Amino acid sequence: MHNHIICPKCKNSLNVERHVIFVVEKNDGSRGLVLLSSEIGDYSIRNNPSIEIEEGERLEFYCPVCHGKLSVQHHPNLVRVLMKEKSGNECEVYFSRIVGQKSTYLIKQDGKIEPFGYDSSEYFDALM
Ligand SMILES: [Zn+2]
C-alpha cells in the first residue's frame, strides 16, 4: 500500500508516485536527495549518485519543500513525518535516520503505536 506522506511543518506532500522524497545531510555537511518507498515496511532507498550513503551512518532529514528539519528533539535517532489516511485523519510516522536500521512506528490518532521492521524493538519503549 502506498501512503500519502506529508511534512509536519509545511503540510506539503512529499510523495512522487511510489516514493517519498527527502533532502538528507551527512555528517560532513554534504547534502543530496533520497527516495524512500511510501510503503511502510519497505526499506529500499535510492539516492542520487552525487551523495554516497553508507550503512550505519546517521543522516539528517529535511523536507524538500520547506527545508524544515524532520528529526525529533526527544529522540536523537528518529525522524517524524505525517501520513494522511483515506479518512482524512493524520497519523504520525516515526522512522530511524540510521541507514539500514529497520525501525518504523505508526502512531494513530488514538495513540496506538504500530511498530514495523526487523529493528522495531529498538525505539518502541522510547515512544511509549
Ligand atoms: Zn515542509
CSV table of N, CA and C and ligand atoms in Angstrom, one decimal:
chain,number,residue,atom,x,y,z
A,1,MET,N,0.8,-1.2,0.0
A,1,MET,CA,0.0,0.0,0.0
A,1,MET,C,0.9,1.3,0.0
A,2,HIS,N,0.6,2.2,-0.9
A,2,HIS,CA,1.3,3.4,-0.9
A,2,HIS,C,0.6,4.5,-0.2
A,3,ASN,N,1.4,5.1,0.7
A,3,ASN,CA,0.8,6.1,1.6
A,3,ASN,C,1.1,7.5,1.2
A,4,HIS,N,0.2,8.4,1.7
A,4,HIS,CA,0.3,9.8,1.4
A,4,HIS,C,1.1,10.4,2.6
A,5,ILE,N,2.3,10.8,2.4
A,5,ILE,CA,3.2,11.3,3.4
A,5,ILE,C,3.3,12.8,3.3
A,6,ILE,N,3.1,13.5,4.4
A,6,ILE,CA,3.2,15.0,4.4
A,6,ILE,C,4.2,15.5,5.4
A,7,CYS,N,4.7,16.7,5.1
A,7,CYS,CA,5.7,17.3,6.0
A,7,CYS,C,4.9,17.8,7.2
A,8,PRO,N,5.4,17.6,8.5
A,8,PRO,CA,4.7,18.1,9.6
A,8,PRO,C,4.8,19.6,9.8
A,9,LYS,N,5.8,20.2,9.1
A,9,LYS,CA,6.0,21.6,9.2
A,9,LYS,C,5.2,22.4,8.2
A,10,CYS,N,5.3,22.1,6.9
A,10,CYS,CA,4.6,22.9,5.9
A,10,CYS,C,3.4,22.2,5.3
A,11,LYS,N,3.2,20.9,5.7
A,11,LYS,CA,2.0,20.2,5.3
A,11,LYS,C,1.9,19.9,3.8
A,12,ASN,N,3.0,20.1,3.1
A,12,ASN,CA,3.1,19.7,1.7
A,12,ASN,C,3.3,18.2,1.5
A,13,SER,N,2.8,17.7,0.4
A,13,SER,CA,3.0,16.3,0.1
A,13,SER,C,4.5,16.0,-0.3
A,14,LEU,N,5.0,14.9,0.2
A,14,LEU,CA,6.4,14.5,-0.1
A,14,LEU,C,6.5,13.4,-1.1
A,15,ASN,N,5.3,13.0,-1.6
A,15,ASN,CA,5.3,11.8,-2.5
A,15,ASN,C,5.5,12.2,-3.9
A,16,VAL,N,6.2,11.4,-4.7
A,16,VAL,CA,6.1,11.4,-6.1
A,16,VAL,C,5.9,10.0,-6.5
A,17,GLU,N,4.8,9.7,-7.1
A,17,GLU,CA,4.5,8.3,-7.4
A,17,GLU,C,4.6,7.4,-6.2
A,18,ARG,N,5.5,6.4,-6.3
A,18,ARG,CA,5.6,5.4,-5.2
A,18,ARG,C,6.7,5.8,-4.2
A,19,HIS,N,7.3,6.9,-4.3
A,19,HIS,CA,8.4,7.3,-3.4
A,19,HIS,C,8.1,8.5,-2.6
A,20,VAL,N,8.8,8.6,-1.5
A,20,VAL,CA,8.8,9.8,-0.7
A,20,VAL,C,10.2,10.4,-0.8
A,21,ILE,N,10.2,11.7,-1.1
A,21,ILE,CA,11.5,12.4,-1.4
A,21,ILE,C,11.9,13.2,-0.1
A,22,PHE,N,13.2,13.1,0.2
A,22,PHE,CA,13.8,13.9,1.3
A,22,PHE,C,15.1,14.4,0.8
A,23,VAL,N,15.5,15.5,1.5
A,23,VAL,CA,16.8,16.0,1.4
A,23,VAL,C,17.6,15.5,2.6
A,24,VAL,N,18.7,14.9,2.4
A,24,VAL,CA,19.5,14.4,3.5
A,24,VAL,C,20.8,15.0,3.6
A,25,GLU,N,21.3,15.1,4.8
A,25,GLU,CA,22.6,15.7,5.1
A,25,GLU,C,23.5,14.7,5.8
A,26,LYS,N,24.7,14.5,5.3
A,26,LYS,CA,25.6,13.6,6.0
A,26,LYS,C,26.4,14.4,7.1
A,27,ASN,N,27.2,13.7,7.9
A,27,ASN,CA,28.0,14.3,9.0
A,27,ASN,C,28.9,15.3,8.4
A,28,ASP,N,29.4,15.1,7.2
A,28,ASP,CA,30.4,16.0,6.7
A,28,ASP,C,29.8,17.3,6.0
A,29,GLY,N,28.4,17.4,6.1
A,29,GLY,CA,27.7,18.5,5.7
A,29,GLY,C,27.2,18.4,4.2
A,30,SER,N,27.6,17.4,3.5
A,30,SER,CA,27.2,17.3,2.1
A,30,SER,C,25.7,16.8,2.1
A,31,ARG,N,25.0,17.3,1.1
A,31,ARG,CA,23.6,17.1,1.0
A,31,ARG,C,23.2,16.4,-0.3
A,32,GLY,N,22.1,15.7,-0.3
A,32,GLY,CA,21.6,15.1,-1.5
A,32,GLY,C,20.2,14.7,-1.4
A,33,LEU,N,19.6,14.2,-2.5
A,33,LEU,CA,18.2,13.7,-2.5
A,33,LEU,C,18.1,12.2,-2.3
A,34,VAL,N,17.2,11.7,-1.5
A,34,VAL,CA,17.0,10.3,-1.4
A,34,VAL,C,15.5,10.0,-1.6
A,35,LEU,N,15.2,8.9,-2.2
A,35,LEU,CA,13.8,8.4,-2.3
A,35,LEU,C,13.6,7.2,-1.4
A,36,LEU,N,12.6,7.3,-0.6
A,36,LEU,CA,12.3,6.1,0.2
A,36,LEU,C,10.9,5.6,-0.4
A,37,SER,N,10.6,4.4,-0.1
A,37,SER,CA,9.3,3.8,-0.5
A,37,SER,C,8.2,4.4,0.3
A,38,SER,N,7.1,4.7,-0.3
A,38,SER,CA,5.9,5.2,0.5
A,38,SER,C,5.2,4.0,1.2
A,39,GLU,N,5.7,2.8,1.0
A,39,GLU,CA,5.1,1.7,1.6
A,39,GLU,C,5.8,1.4,3.0
A,40,ILE,N,5.0,1.4,4.0
A,40,ILE,CA,5.7,1.3,5.3
A,40,ILE,C,6.2,-0.2,5.5
A,41,GLY,N,7.4,-0.3,5.9
A,41,GLY,CA,8.0,-1.6,6.0
A,41,GLY,C,8.8,-2.0,4.8
A,42,ASP,N,8.8,-1.1,3.8
A,42,ASP,CA,9.7,-1.3,2.6
A,42,ASP,C,10.9,-0.4,2.8
A,43,TYR,N,12.1,-0.9,3.0
A,43,TYR,CA,13.3,-0.1,3.4
A,43,TYR,C,14.2,0.2,2.2
A,44,SER,N,13.7,0.0,1.0
A,44,SER,CA,14.6,0.3,-0.1
A,44,SER,C,14.9,1.8,-0.1
A,45,ILE,N,16.1,2.2,-0.5
A,45,ILE,CA,16.5,3.6,-0.5
A,45,ILE,C,17.2,3.8,-1.8
A,46,ARG,N,16.8,4.9,-2.5
A,46,ARG,CA,17.5,5.3,-3.7
A,46,ARG,C,18.1,6.7,-3.5
A,47,ASN,N,19.3,6.8,-4.0
A,47,ASN,CA,19.9,8.2,-3.8
A,47,ASN,C,20.5,8.6,-5.1
A,48,ASN,N,20.6,9.9,-5.2
A,48,ASN,CA,21.3,10.5,-6.3
A,48,ASN,C,22.8,10.1,-6.2
A,49,PRO,N,23.5,9.7,-7.3
A,49,PRO,CA,24.9,9.2,-7.2
A,49,PRO,C,25.8,10.3,-6.6
A,50,SER,N,25.4,11.6,-6.6
A,50,SER,CA,26.3,12.6,-6.1
A,50,SER,C,26.5,12.5,-4.6
A,51,ILE,N,25.7,11.7,-3.9
A,51,ILE,CA,25.8,11.5,-2.4
A,51,ILE,C,26.0,10.0,-2.2
A,52,GLU,N,27.1,9.7,-1.4
A,52,GLU,CA,27.3,8.3,-1.1
A,52,GLU,C,26.7,8.0,0.3
A,53,ILE,N,25.9,7.0,0.4
A,53,ILE,CA,25.2,6.7,1.6
A,53,ILE,C,25.7,5.4,2.1
A,54,GLU,N,26.2,5.3,3.3
A,54,GLU,CA,26.7,4.0,3.8
A,54,GLU,C,25.8,3.5,4.9
A,55,GLU,N,25.7,2.2,5.0
A,55,GLU,CA,25.0,1.5,6.0
A,55,GLU,C,25.5,2.0,7.4
A,56,GLY,N,24.6,2.3,8.3
A,56,GLY,CA,25.0,2.6,9.7
A,56,GLY,C,25.3,4.1,9.9
A,57,GLU,N,25.3,4.9,8.9
A,57,GLU,CA,25.5,6.3,9.2
A,57,GLU,C,24.2,7.0,9.5
A,58,ARG,N,24.3,8.0,10.3
A,58,ARG,CA,23.1,8.8,10.7
A,58,ARG,C,22.9,10.0,9.9
A,59,LEU,N,21.8,10.1,9.2
A,59,LEU,CA,21.6,11.2,8.3
A,59,LEU,C,20.6,12.2,9.0
A,60,GLU,N,20.8,13.5,8.6
A,60,GLU,CA,19.8,14.5,9.0
A,60,GLU,C,18.8,14.5,7.8
A,61,PHE,N,17.5,14.5,8.1
A,61,PHE,CA,16.4,14.5,7.1
A,61,PHE,C,15.8,15.9,7.1
A,62,TYR,N,15.6,16.4,5.9
A,62,TYR,CA,14.9,17.7,5.7
A,62,TYR,C,13.8,17.6,4.7
A,63,CYS,N,12.8,18.4,4.9
A,63,CYS,CA,11.7,18.5,3.9
A,63,CYS,C,12.2,19.2,2.7
A,64,PRO,N,12.0,18.6,1.5
A,64,PRO,CA,12.5,19.2,0.3
A,64,PRO,C,11.7,20.5,-0.1
A,65,VAL,N,10.5,20.7,0.5
A,65,VAL,CA,9.7,21.8,0.1
A,65,VAL,C,10.1,23.0,1.0
A,66,CYS,N,10.0,22.8,2.4
A,66,CYS,CA,10.2,24.0,3.3
A,66,CYS,C,11.6,23.9,3.9
A,67,HIS,N,12.4,22.9,3.7
A,67,HIS,CA,13.7,22.7,4.3
A,67,HIS,C,13.7,22.6,5.8
A,68,GLY,N,12.5,22.3,6.3
A,68,GLY,CA,12.5,22.1,7.8
A,68,GLY,C,13.1,20.8,8.2
A,69,LYS,N,13.8,20.8,9.4
A,69,LYS,CA,14.4,19.6,9.9
A,69,LYS,C,13.3,18.6,10.4
A,70,LEU,N,13.5,17.4,10.1
A,70,LEU,CA,12.4,16.4,10.4
A,70,LEU,C,12.8,15.5,11.6
A,71,SER,N,14.0,15.8,12.2
A,71,SER,CA,14.4,15.0,13.3
A,71,SER,C,13.6,15.5,14.5
A,72,VAL,N,13.5,14.6,15.5
A,72,VAL,CA,12.7,15.0,16.7
A,72,VAL,C,13.6,15.2,17.9
A,73,GLN,N,13.2,16.2,18.7
A,73,GLN,CA,14.1,16.6,19.9
A,73,GLN,C,14.2,15.4,20.9
A,74,HIS,N,13.1,14.7,21.1
A,74,HIS,CA,13.0,13.8,22.2
A,74,HIS,C,13.7,12.4,21.8
A,75,HIS,N,14.1,12.2,20.6
A,75,HIS,CA,14.9,11.1,20.3
A,75,HIS,C,15.9,11.3,19.2
A,76,PRO,N,17.2,11.2,19.5
A,76,PRO,CA,18.2,11.6,18.5
A,76,PRO,C,18.2,10.8,17.2
A,77,ASN,N,17.6,9.6,17.2
A,77,ASN,CA,17.8,8.7,16.1
A,77,ASN,C,16.5,8.6,15.2
A,78,LEU,N,15.5,9.4,15.6
A,78,LEU,CA,14.2,9.3,14.8
A,78,LEU,C,13.8,10.5,14.1
A,79,VAL,N,13.1,10.3,13.0
A,79,VAL,CA,12.6,11.3,12.1
A,79,VAL,C,11.0,11.2,12.2
A,80,ARG,N,10.4,12.3,12.1
A,80,ARG,CA,8.9,12.3,12.2
A,80,ARG,C,8.3,13.0,10.9
A,81,VAL,N,7.3,12.3,10.3
A,81,VAL,CA,6.5,12.8,9.3
A,81,VAL,C,5.1,12.5,9.6
A,82,LEU,N,4.2,13.0,8.8
A,82,LEU,CA,2.7,12.7,9.0
A,82,LEU,C,2.3,11.9,7.8
A,83,MET,N,1.2,11.1,8.0
A,83,MET,CA,0.6,10.3,7.0
A,83,MET,C,-0.9,10.6,7.0
A,84,LYS,N,-1.4,10.9,5.8
A,84,LYS,CA,-2.8,11.2,5.7
A,84,LYS,C,-3.5,10.0,5.3
A,85,GLU,N,-4.5,9.6,6.1
A,85,GLU,CA,-5.2,8.3,5.8
A,85,GLU,C,-6.4,8.7,4.9
A,86,LYS,N,-6.9,7.6,4.3
A,86,LYS,CA,-8.1,7.9,3.4
A,86,LYS,C,-9.2,8.6,4.0
A,87,SER,N,-9.4,8.4,5.3
A,87,SER,CA,-10.5,9.1,6.0
A,87,SER,C,-10.2,10.5,6.2
A,88,GLY,N,-9.0,11.0,5.9
A,88,GLY,CA,-8.6,12.4,6.1
A,88,GLY,C,-7.9,12.6,7.4
A,89,ASN,N,-7.9,11.6,8.3
A,89,ASN,CA,-7.1,11.7,9.6
A,89,ASN,C,-5.6,11.7,9.3
A,90,GLU,N,-4.9,12.4,10.1
A,90,GLU,CA,-3.5,12.4,10.0
A,90,GLU,C,-2.9,11.5,11.2
A,91,CYS,N,-2.0,10.7,10.8
A,91,CYS,CA,-1.3,10.0,11.9
A,91,CYS,C,0.2,10.2,11.8
A,92,GLU,N,1.0,9.9,12.8
A,92,GLU,CA,2.4,10.2,12.8
A,92,GLU,C,3.2,9.0,12.4
A,93,VAL,N,4.2,9.2,11.7
A,93,VAL,CA,5.1,8.1,11.3
A,93,VAL,C,6.5,8.5,11.8
A,94,TYR,N,7.1,7.7,12.6
A,94,TYR,CA,8.5,7.9,13.0
A,94,TYR,C,9.3,6.8,12.4
A,95,PHE,N,10.5,7.1,11.9
A,95,PHE,CA,11.4,6.1,11.4
A,95,PHE,C,12.9,6.5,11.8
A,96,SER,N,13.7,5.4,11.8
A,96,SER,CA,15.1,5.6,12.1
A,96,SER,C,15.9,6.4,11.1
A,97,ARG,N,16.7,7.3,11.5
A,97,ARG,CA,17.5,8.0,10.5
A,97,ARG,C,18.9,7.4,10.3
A,98,ILE,N,19.1,6.2,10.9
A,98,ILE,CA,20.3,5.5,10.7
A,98,ILE,C,20.1,4.6,9.5
A,99,VAL,N,21.0,4.7,8.5
A,99,VAL,CA,20.8,4.0,7.3
A,99,VAL,C,20.9,2.5,7.6
A,100,GLY,N,19.9,1.7,7.1
A,100,GLY,CA,19.9,0.3,7.3
A,100,GLY,C,19.2,-0.2,8.5
A,101,GLN,N,18.8,0.7,9.4
A,101,GLN,CA,18.1,0.3,10.6
A,101,GLN,C,16.6,0.3,10.3
A,102,LYS,N,16.0,-0.9,10.4
A,102,LYS,CA,14.6,-1.1,10.0
A,102,LYS,C,13.6,-0.9,11.2
A,103,SER,N,13.4,0.4,11.5
A,103,SER,CA,12.6,0.7,12.7
A,103,SER,C,11.6,1.8,12.2
A,104,THR,N,10.3,1.5,12.1
A,104,THR,CA,9.3,2.4,11.8
A,104,THR,C,8.1,2.2,12.7
A,105,TYR,N,7.5,3.4,13.1
A,105,TYR,CA,6.4,3.3,14.0
A,105,TYR,C,5.3,4.2,13.5
A,106,LEU,N,4.1,3.7,13.5
A,106,LEU,CA,2.9,4.4,13.1
A,106,LEU,C,2.1,4.7,14.3
A,107,ILE,N,1.9,6.0,14.6
A,107,ILE,CA,1.1,6.4,15.8
A,107,ILE,C,-0.2,6.9,15.3
A,108,LYS,N,-1.3,6.2,15.6
A,108,LYS,CA,-2.6,6.5,15.2
A,108,LYS,C,-3.2,7.6,16.1
A,109,GLN,N,-4.3,8.2,15.6
A,109,GLN,CA,-4.9,9.3,16.4
A,109,GLN,C,-5.3,8.9,17.8
A,110,ASP,N,-5.6,7.6,18.0
A,110,ASP,CA,-6.0,7.2,19.3
A,110,ASP,C,-4.8,6.9,20.2
A,111,GLY,N,-3.6,7.2,19.7
A,111,GLY,CA,-2.4,7.0,20.5
A,111,GLY,C,-1.8,5.6,20.4
A,112,LYS,N,-2.4,4.7,19.7
A,112,LYS,CA,-1.9,3.3,19.5
A,112,LYS,C,-0.6,3.4,18.6
A,113,ILE,N,0.4,2.6,19.0
A,113,ILE,CA,1.6,2.6,18.3
A,113,ILE,C,1.7,1.2,17.5
A,114,GLU,N,1.9,1.3,16.2
A,114,GLU,CA,2.1,0.1,15.4
A,114,GLU,C,3.6,0.1,15.0
A,115,PRO,N,4.3,-0.9,15.4
A,115,PRO,CA,5.7,-1.0,15.0
A,115,PRO,C,5.9,-1.8,13.7
A,116,PHE,N,6.9,-1.4,12.9
A,116,PHE,CA,7.2,-2.1,11.7
A,116,PHE,C,8.7,-2.3,11.6
A,117,GLY,N,9.1,-3.4,11.0
A,117,GLY,CA,10.5,-3.6,10.7
A,117,GLY,C,11.3,-4.4,11.7
A,118,TYR,N,12.3,-5.0,11.2
A,118,TYR,CA,13.1,-6.0,12.0
A,118,TYR,C,13.7,-5.4,13.3
A,119,ASP,N,14.0,-4.1,13.2
A,119,ASP,CA,14.7,-3.5,14.4
A,119,ASP,C,13.7,-2.6,15.2
A,120,SER,N,12.4,-2.9,15.0
A,120,SER,CA,11.4,-2.0,15.6
A,120,SER,C,11.4,-2.1,17.2
A,121,SER,N,12.0,-3.1,17.8
A,121,SER,CA,12.0,-3.1,19.3
A,121,SER,C,13.0,-2.0,19.8
A,122,GLU,N,13.9,-1.6,18.9
A,122,GLU,CA,14.9,-0.6,19.3
A,122,GLU,C,14.4,0.6,20.0
A,123,TYR,N,13.4,1.3,19.4
A,123,TYR,CA,12.9,2.6,20.0
A,123,TYR,C,11.5,2.5,20.5
A,124,PHE,N,10.9,1.3,20.5
A,124,PHE,CA,9.5,1.2,20.9
A,124,PHE,C,9.2,1.8,22.2
A,125,ASP,N,10.1,1.5,23.2
A,125,ASP,CA,9.9,2.0,24.6
A,125,ASP,C,10.0,3.5,24.7
A,126,ALA,N,10.9,4.0,23.8
A,126,ALA,CA,11.1,5.5,23.9
A,126,ALA,C,9.9,6.2,23.4
A,127,LEU,N,9.1,5.6,22.6
A,127,LEU,CA,7.9,6.3,22.1
A,127,LEU,C,6.6,6.1,23.0
A,128,MET,N,6.7,5.2,23.9
A,128,MET,CA,5.5,4.9,24.7
A,128,MET,C,5.3,6.1,25.7
B,1,ZN,ZN,8.0,21.0,4.8
